[in-house]
Short mmCIF file of C-alpha atoms in Angstrom, two decimals:
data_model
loop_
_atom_site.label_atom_id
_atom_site.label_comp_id
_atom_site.label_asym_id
_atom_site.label_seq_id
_atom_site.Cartn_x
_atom_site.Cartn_y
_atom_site.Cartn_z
CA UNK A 18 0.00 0.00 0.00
CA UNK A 19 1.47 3.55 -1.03
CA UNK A 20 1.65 6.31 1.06
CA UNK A 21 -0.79 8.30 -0.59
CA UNK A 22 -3.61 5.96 0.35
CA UNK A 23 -2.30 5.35 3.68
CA UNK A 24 -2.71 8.94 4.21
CA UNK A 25 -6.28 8.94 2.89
CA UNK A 26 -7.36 5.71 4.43
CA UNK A 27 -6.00 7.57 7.60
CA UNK A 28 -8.22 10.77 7.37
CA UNK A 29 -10.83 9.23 6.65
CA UNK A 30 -11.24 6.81 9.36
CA UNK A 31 -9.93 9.68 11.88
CA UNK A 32 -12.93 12.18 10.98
CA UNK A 33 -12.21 13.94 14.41
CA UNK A 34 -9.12 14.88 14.12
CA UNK A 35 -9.06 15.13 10.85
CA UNK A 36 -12.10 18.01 10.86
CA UNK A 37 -10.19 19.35 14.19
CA UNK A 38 -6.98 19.80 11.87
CA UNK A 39 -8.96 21.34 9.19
CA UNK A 40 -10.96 23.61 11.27
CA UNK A 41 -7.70 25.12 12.40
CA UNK A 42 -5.90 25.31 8.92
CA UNK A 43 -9.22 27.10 7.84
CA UNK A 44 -8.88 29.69 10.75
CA UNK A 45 -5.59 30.15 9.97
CA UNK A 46 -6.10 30.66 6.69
CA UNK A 47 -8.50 32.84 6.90
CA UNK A 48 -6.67 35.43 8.93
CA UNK A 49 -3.34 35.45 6.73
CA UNK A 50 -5.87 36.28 3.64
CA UNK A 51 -7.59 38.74 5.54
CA UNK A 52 -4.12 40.88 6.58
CA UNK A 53 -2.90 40.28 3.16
CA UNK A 54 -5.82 41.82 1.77
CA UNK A 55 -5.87 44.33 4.37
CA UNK A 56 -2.39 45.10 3.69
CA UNK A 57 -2.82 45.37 -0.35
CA UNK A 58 -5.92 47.82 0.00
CA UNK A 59 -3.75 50.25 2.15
CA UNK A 60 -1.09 50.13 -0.41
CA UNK A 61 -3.79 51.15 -2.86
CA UNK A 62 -5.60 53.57 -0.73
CA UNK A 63 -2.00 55.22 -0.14
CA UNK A 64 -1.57 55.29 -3.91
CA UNK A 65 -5.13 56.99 -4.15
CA UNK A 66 -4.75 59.75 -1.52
CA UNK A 67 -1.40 60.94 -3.00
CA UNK A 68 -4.02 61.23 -6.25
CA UNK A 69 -6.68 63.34 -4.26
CA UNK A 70 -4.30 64.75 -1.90
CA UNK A 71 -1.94 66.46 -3.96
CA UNK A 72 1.07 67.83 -2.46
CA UNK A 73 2.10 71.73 -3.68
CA UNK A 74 3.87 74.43 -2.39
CA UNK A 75 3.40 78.16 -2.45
CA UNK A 76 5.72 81.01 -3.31
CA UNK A 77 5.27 84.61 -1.68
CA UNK A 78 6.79 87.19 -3.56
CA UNK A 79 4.45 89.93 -2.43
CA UNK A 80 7.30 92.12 -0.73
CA UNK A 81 9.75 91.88 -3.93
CA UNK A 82 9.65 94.81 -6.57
CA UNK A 83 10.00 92.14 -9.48
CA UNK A 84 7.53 89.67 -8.10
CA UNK A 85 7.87 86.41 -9.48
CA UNK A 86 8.95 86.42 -13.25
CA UNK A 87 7.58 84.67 -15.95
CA UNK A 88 10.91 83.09 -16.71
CA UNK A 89 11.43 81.85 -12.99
CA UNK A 90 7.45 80.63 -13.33
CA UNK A 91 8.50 78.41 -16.79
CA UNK A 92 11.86 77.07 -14.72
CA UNK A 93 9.78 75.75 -12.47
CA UNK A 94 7.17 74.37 -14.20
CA UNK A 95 9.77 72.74 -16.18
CA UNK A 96 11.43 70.97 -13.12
CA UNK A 97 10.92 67.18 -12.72
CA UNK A 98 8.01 66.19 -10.12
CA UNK A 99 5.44 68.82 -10.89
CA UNK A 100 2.30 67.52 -12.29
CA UNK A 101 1.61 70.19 -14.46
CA UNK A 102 -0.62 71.82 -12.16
CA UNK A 103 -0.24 75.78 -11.04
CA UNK A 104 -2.12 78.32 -10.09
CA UNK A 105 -0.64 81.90 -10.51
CA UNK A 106 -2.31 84.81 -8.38
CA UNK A 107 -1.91 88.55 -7.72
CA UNK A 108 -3.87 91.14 -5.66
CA UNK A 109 -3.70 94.80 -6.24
CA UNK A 110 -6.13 98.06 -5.54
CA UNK A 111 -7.44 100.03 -8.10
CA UNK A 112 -9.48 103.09 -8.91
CA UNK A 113 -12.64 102.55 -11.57
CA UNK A 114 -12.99 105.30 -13.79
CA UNK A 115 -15.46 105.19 -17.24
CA UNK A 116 -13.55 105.71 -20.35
CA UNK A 117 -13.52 109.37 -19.95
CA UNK A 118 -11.91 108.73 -17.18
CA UNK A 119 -14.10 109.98 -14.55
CA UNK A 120 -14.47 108.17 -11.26
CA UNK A 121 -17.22 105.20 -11.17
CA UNK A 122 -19.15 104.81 -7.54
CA UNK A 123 -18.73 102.29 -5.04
CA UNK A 124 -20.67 101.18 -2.28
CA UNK A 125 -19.28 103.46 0.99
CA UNK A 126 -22.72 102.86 3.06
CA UNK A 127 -21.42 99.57 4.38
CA UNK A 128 -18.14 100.73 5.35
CA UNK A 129 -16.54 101.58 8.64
CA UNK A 130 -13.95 103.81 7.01
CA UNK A 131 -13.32 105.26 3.44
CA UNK A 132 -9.43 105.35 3.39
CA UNK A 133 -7.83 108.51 1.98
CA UNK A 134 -6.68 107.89 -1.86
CA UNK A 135 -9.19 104.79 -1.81
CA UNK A 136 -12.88 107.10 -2.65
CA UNK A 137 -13.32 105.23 -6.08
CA UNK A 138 -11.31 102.39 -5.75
CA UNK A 139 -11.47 98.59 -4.66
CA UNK A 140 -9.49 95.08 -4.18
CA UNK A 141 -8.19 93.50 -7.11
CA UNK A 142 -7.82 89.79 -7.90
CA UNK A 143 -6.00 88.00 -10.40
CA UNK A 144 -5.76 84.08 -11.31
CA UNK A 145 -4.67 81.89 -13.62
CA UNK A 146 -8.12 80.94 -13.88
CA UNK A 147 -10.98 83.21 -12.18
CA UNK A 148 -13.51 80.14 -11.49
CA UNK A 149 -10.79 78.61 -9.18
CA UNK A 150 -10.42 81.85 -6.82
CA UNK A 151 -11.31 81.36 -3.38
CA UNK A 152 -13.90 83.70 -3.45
CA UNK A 153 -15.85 81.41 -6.54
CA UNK A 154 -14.71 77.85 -4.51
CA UNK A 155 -15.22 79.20 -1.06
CA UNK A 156 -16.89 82.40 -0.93
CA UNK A 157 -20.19 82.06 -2.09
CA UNK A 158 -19.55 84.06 -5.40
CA UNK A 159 -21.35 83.01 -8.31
CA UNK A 160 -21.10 84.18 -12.22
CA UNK A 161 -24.71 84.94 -13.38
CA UNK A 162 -23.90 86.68 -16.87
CA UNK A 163 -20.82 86.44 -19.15
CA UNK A 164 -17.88 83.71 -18.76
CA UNK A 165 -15.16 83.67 -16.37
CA UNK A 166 -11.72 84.86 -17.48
CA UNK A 167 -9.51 82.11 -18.29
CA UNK A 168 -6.15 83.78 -20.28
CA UNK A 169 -3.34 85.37 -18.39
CA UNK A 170 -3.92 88.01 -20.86
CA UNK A 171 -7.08 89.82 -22.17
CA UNK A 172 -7.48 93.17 -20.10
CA UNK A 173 -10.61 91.45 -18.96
CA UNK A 174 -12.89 91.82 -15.42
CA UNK A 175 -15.21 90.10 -13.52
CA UNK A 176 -17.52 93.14 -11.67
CA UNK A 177 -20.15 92.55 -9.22
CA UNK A 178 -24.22 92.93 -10.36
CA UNK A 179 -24.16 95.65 -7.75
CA UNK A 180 -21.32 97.78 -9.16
CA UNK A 181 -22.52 97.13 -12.49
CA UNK A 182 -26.27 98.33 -11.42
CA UNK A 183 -25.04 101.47 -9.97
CA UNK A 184 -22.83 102.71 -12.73
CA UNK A 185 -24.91 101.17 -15.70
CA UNK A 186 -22.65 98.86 -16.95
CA UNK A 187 -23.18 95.17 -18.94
CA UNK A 188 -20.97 92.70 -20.47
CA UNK A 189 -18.89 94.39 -22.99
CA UNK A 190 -18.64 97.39 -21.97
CA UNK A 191 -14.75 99.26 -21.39
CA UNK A 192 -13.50 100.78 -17.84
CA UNK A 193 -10.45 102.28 -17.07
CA UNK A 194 -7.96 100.87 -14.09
CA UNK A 195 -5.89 102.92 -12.10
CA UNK A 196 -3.00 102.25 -9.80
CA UNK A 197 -3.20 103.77 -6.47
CA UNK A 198 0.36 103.92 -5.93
CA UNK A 199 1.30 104.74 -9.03
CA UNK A 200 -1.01 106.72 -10.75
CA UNK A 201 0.70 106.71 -14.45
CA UNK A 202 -0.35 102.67 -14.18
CA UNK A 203 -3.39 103.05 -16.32
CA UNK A 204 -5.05 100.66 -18.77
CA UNK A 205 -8.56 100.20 -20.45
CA UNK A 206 -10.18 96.47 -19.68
CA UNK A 207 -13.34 95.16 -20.79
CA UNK A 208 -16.54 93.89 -18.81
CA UNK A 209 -16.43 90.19 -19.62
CA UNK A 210 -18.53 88.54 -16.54
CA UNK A 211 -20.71 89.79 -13.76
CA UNK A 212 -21.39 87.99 -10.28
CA UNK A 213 -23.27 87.88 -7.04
CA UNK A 214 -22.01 87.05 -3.80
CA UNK A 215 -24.67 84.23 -2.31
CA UNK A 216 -22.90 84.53 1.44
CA UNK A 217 -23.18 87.90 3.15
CA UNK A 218 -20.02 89.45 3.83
CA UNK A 219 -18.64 89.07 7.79
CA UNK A 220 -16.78 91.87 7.87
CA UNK A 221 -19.68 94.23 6.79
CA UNK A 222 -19.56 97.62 8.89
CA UNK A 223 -16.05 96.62 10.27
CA UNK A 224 -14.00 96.42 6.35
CA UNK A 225 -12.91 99.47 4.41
CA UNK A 226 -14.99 100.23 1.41
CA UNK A 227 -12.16 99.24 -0.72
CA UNK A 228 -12.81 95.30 0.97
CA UNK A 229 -16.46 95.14 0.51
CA UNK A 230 -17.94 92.32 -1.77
CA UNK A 231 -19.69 95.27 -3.95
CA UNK A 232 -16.19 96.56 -5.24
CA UNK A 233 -13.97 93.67 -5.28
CA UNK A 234 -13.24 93.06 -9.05
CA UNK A 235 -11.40 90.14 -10.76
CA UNK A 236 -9.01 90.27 -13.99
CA UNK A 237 -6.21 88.67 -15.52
CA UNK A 238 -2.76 88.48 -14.34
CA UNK A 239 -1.22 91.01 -17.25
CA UNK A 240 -3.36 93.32 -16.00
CA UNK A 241 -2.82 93.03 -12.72
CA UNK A 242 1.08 92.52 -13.59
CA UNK A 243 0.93 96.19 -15.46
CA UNK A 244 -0.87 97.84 -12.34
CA UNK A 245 1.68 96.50 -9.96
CA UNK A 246 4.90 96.30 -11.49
CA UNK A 247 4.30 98.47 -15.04
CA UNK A 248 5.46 95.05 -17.25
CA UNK A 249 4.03 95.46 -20.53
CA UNK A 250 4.67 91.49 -23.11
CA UNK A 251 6.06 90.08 -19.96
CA UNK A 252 3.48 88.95 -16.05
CA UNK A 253 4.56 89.11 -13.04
CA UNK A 254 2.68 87.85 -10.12
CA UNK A 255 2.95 87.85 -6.46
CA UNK A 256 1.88 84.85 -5.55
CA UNK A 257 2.73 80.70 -7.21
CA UNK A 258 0.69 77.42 -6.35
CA UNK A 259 3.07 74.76 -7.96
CA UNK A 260 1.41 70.87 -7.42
CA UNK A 261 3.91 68.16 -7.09
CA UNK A 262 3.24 64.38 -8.81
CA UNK A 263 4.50 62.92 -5.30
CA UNK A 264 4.18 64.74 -1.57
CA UNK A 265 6.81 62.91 -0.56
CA UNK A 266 9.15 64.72 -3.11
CA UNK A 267 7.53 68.08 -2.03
CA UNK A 268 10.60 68.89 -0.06
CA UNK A 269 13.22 67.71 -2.47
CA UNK A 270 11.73 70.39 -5.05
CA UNK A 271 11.32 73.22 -2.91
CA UNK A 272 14.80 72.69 -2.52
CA UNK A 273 15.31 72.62 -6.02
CA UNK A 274 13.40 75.70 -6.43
CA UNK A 275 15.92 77.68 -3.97
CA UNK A 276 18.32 77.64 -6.05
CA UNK A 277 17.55 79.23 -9.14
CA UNK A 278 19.79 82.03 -8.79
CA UNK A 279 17.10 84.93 -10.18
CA UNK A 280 15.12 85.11 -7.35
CA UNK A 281 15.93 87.18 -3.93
CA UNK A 282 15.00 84.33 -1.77
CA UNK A 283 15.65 86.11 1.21
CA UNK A 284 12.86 88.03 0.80
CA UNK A 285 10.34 85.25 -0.14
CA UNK A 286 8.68 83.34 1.48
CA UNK A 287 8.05 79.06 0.14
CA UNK A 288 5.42 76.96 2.31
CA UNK A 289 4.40 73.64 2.16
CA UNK A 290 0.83 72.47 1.61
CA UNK A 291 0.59 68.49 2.65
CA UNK A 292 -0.97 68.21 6.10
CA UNK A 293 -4.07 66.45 4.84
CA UNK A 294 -1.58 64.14 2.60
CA UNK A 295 0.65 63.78 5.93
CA UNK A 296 -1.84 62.83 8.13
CA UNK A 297 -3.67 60.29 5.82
CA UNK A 298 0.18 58.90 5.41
CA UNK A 299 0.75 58.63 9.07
CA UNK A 300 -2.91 57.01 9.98
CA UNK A 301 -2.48 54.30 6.76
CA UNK A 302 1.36 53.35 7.88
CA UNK A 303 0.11 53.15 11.29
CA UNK A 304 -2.46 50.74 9.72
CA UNK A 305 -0.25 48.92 7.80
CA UNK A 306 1.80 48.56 11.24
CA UNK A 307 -1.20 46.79 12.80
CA UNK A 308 -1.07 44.66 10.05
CA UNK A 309 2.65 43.37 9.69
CA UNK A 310 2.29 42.78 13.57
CA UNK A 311 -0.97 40.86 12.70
CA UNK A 312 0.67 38.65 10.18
CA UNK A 313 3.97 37.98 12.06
CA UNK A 314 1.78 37.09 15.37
CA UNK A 315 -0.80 35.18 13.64
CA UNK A 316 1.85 33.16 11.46
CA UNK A 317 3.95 32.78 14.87
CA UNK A 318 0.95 31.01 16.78
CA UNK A 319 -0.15 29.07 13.80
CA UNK A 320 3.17 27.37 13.71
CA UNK A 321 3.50 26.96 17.34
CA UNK A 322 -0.47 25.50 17.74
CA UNK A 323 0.01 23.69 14.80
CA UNK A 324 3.55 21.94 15.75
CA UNK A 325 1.81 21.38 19.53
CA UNK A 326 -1.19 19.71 17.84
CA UNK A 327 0.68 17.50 15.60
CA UNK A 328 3.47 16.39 18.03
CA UNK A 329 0.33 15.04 20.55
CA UNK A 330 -1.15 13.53 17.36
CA UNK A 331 1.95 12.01 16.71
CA UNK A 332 2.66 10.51 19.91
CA UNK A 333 -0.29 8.43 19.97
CA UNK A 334 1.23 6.97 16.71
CA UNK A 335 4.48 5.13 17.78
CA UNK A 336 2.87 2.07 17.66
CA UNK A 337 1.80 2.65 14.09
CA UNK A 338 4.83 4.29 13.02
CA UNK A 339 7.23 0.95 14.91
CA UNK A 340 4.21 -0.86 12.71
CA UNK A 341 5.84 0.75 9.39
CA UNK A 342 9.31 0.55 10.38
CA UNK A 343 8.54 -3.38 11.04
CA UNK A 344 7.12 -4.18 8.00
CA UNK A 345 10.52 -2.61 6.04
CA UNK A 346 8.75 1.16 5.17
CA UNK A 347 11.51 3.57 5.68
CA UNK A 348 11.13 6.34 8.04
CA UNK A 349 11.21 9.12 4.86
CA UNK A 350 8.23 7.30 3.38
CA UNK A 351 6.53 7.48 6.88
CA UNK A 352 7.05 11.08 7.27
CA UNK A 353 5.74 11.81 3.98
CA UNK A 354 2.51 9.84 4.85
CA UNK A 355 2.12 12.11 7.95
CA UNK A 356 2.84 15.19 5.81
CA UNK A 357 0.79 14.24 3.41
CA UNK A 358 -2.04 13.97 6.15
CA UNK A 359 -1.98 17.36 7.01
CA UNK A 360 -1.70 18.78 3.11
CA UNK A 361 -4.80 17.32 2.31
CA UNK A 362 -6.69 18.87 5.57
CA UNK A 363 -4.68 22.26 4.32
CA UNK A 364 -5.27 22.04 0.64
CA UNK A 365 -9.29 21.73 1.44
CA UNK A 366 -8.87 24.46 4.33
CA UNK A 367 -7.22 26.89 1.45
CA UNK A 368 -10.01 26.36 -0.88
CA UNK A 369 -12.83 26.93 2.02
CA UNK A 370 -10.47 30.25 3.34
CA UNK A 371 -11.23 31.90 0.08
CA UNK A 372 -14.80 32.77 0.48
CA UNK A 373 -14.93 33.66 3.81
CA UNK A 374 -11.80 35.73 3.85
CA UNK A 375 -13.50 37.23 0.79
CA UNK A 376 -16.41 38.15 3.15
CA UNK A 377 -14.13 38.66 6.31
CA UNK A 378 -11.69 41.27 4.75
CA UNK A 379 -14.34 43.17 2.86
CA UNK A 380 -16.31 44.14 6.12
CA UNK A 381 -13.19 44.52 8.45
CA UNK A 382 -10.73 46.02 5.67
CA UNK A 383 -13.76 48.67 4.46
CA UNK A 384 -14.13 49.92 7.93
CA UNK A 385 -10.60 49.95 8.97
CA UNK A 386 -10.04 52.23 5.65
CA UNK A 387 -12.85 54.86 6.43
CA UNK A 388 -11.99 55.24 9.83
CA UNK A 389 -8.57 56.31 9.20
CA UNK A 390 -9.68 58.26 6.43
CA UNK A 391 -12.27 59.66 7.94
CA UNK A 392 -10.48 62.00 10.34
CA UNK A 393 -11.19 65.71 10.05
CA UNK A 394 -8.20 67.71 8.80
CA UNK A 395 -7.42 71.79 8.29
CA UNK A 396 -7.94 73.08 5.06
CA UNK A 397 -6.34 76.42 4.67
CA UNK A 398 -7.74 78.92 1.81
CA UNK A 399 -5.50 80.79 -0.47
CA UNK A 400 -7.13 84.06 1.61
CA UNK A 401 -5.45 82.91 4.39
CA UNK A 402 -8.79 81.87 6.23
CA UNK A 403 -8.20 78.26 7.78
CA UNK A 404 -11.29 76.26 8.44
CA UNK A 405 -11.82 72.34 9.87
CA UNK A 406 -13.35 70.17 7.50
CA UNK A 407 -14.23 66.74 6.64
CA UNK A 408 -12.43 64.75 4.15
CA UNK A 409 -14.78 61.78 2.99
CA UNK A 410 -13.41 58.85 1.51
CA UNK A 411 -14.92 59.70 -2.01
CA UNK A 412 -12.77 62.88 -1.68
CA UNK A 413 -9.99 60.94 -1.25
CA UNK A 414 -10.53 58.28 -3.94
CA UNK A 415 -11.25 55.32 -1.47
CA UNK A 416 -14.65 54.63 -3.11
CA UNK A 417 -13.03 52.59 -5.71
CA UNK A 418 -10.99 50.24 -3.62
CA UNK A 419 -12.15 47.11 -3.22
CA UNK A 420 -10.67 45.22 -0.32
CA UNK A 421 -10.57 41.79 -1.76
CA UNK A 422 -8.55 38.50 -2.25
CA UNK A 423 -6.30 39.10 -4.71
CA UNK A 424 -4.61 36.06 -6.79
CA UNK A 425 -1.06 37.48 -5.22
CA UNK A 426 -1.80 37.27 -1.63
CA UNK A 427 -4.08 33.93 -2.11
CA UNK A 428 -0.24 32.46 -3.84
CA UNK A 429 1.72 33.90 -1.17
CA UNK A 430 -0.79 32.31 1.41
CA UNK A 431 -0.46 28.77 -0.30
CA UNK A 432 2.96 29.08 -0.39
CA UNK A 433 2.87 30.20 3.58
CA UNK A 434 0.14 27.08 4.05
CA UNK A 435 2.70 24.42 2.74
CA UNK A 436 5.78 25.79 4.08
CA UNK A 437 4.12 25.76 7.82
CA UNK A 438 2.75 22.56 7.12
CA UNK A 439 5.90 20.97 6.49
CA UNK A 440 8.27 22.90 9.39
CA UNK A 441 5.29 21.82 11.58
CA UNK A 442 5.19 18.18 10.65
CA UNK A 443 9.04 17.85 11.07
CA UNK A 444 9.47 19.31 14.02
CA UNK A 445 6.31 17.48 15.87
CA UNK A 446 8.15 13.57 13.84
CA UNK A 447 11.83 14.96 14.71
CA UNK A 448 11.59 13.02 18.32
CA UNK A 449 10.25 10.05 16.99
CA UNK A 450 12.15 10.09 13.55
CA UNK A 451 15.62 10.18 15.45
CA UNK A 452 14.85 7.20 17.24
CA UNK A 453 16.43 3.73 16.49
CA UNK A 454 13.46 1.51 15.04
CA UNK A 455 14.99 -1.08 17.75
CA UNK A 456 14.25 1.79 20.66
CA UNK A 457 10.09 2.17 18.37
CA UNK A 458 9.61 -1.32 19.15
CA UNK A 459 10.68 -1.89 22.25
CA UNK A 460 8.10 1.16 23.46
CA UNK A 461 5.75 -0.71 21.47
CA UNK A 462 5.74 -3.21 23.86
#
């Protein structure tokens, strides 16, 4: 009789501890897929938050004469590690005049003081794109007529229905801007979008007329580049937003960025925007901590149970294994028959362990995920403003991972399954294997 069918002859007619044996491979099973998958999700969840969470870092070059140039802005851009993404902003007061260039009105009833120089004048804002201002994402401001100004160049504005209402103008029509400090800064733009602010202003009765949601205008950054620095073919801006592909390089770049030799970086001032990708980081390595320690625990007591089990199964055996060695089987062949015992009660426990660690890590991995995603986090505005938030996990692209078996990790647990089946089987036979088939017998008797 072969040892295969000695092995199956055995299980069969030992239900008990045969089911016993598989119940535990199961368990054990079970719990190595669900880390594994654990594990896997948080490398994808890490993979999506540095997607949602991008990484970027600001330049402050409000307090230079030159601002930033346009040749430091294309160095940049043209660094490796930047995604592409930028945002480019300036801010500026101006006076309104009408093409004749008589002053236009503002609203002075809501303010608590009209500063001196500042009668027919109000905050300017320029972006790379208008739409993606603070005021539009944040404020409550909302375009009603025309289109947002999207060039860097255009001598366009944005005015508020207000303004527009109380000096009769409409989309189209041509203003004049003025610089307050220097008054020889003047250029014509053209009406090419009016809003309405849907949030009442905070600071109504304690801003200066020049603040006040009536007689903030926006426009493009040539135009505010000419009012603040007199650059005619070439913008200037105060103010950068440069995203990064990776967060983790963030620092590497800035770096980089230092040391283009054009800039007075003295005077400037670089900050780093990746708290929210930070603390997602920290809270999925923490998880993925939990994890390793998991898997190393959980593989250390599934050898340890498993070698304890088998080395009491075992010892009720000598008789049966001085049996073998009597009828001329060699103790190699009966090893393998014991072996081959507990592959078959692992090989069925594998199959079982990958539906219910399908269910298992689903449930468990889905909730671990949220939680530490779910944390609130500071979101700071480009006004300055900062304000707590929540980041959900569809913000942070965790709605599309699926905490699941993969093929890899159900391998690797195979691979784990036979390699702990075999260290456990030899170490539970190694006391009765290194016995003398004379010293079998004679306990036999």
């Amino acid at each position: 009789m072969n040892l295969c069918k000695r092995a199956c002859l055995y299980s069969i007619r030992k239900k008990g501890k045969t089911l016993t044996l598989l119940a535990f491979l199961l368990v054990m099973a079970t719990l190595m897929l669900t880390c594994l998958s654990i594990r896997s999700a948080t490398e994808t969840a890490n993979t999506n938050i540095k997607k949602a969470l991008l990484g970027y870092f600001t330049i402050n070059a409000k307090h230079l004469d030159t601002g930033i140039p346009e040749a430091v802005t294309k160095q940049i851009l043209s660094m490796d590690g930047l995604s592409g993404g930028y945002t480019l902003r300036s801010y500026t007061y101006a006076t309104y005049l009408d093409t004749q260039g008589n002053p236009l009105e503002i609203n002075t009833e809501d303010a608590a003081q009209i500063p001196d120089g500042y009668e027919n004048a109000g905050r300017l804002v320029a972006n790379t794109k208008s739409e993606n201002d603070s005021y539009f994402t944040e404020g409550g401001f909302t375009l009603t007529e025309g289109s947002h100004i999207v060039t860097e160049t255009g001598k366009q504005v944005l005015i508020h229905e207000k303004f527009a209402k109380r000096n009769g103008l409409s989309i189209g029509d041509t203003l004049l801007l003025r610089g307050i400090e220097d008054q020889t800064h003047t250029i014509p733009v053209t009406v090419a979008g009016i809003f309405i602010n849907t949030k009442e202003q905070d600071s109504i009765g304690l801003a200066p007329s020049c603040d006040l949601y009536d007689n903030i205008m926006f426009t493009d950054l040539a135009t505010a580049s000419f009012l603040l620095y007199g650059t005619e073919g070439e913008t200037r801006v105060q103010y950068g937003d440069f995203y990064v592909n990776d967060p983790d390089d963030l620092e590497q770049i800035m770096a980089e960025v230092q040391g283009i030799d054009s800039m007075d970086w003295a005077n400037c001032t670089l900050t780093r925007y990746d708290n929210d990708y930070q603390n997602a980081k920290e809270s999925l390595a923490g998880l993925q901590n939990i994890v390793f320690i998991a898997i190393a625990v959980v593989s250390l007591i599934c050898f340890l149970v498993l070698a304890l089990f088998l080395t009491l199964r075992l010892r009720g055996r000598i008789h049966e294994t001085g049996v073998y060695l009597a009828m001329g089987i060699s103790k190699g062949s009966v090893l393998m028959q014991y072996l081959l015992e507990v592959v078959i009660a692992a090989v069925l426990a594998l199959l079982l362990s990958f539906g219910a660690s399908s269910a298992i890590s689903h449930q468990i991995g889905s909730s671990l995920l949220s939680q530490v995603t779910s944390e609130a986090y500071e979101t700071v505005s480009l006004t300055g403003d900062a304000e707590s938030a929540e980041k959900s996990s569809e913000d942070l692209g965790l709605s599309e991972i699926e905490v699941a078996v993969s093929a890899k990790d159900y391998a690797l647990v195979w691979a784990f399954g036979m390699v702990l089946c075999a260290a456990s089987t030899a170490l539970a036979a190694y006391p009765i294997m290194k016995m003398k088939p004379r010293n079998i017998l004679s306990q036999m008797s």
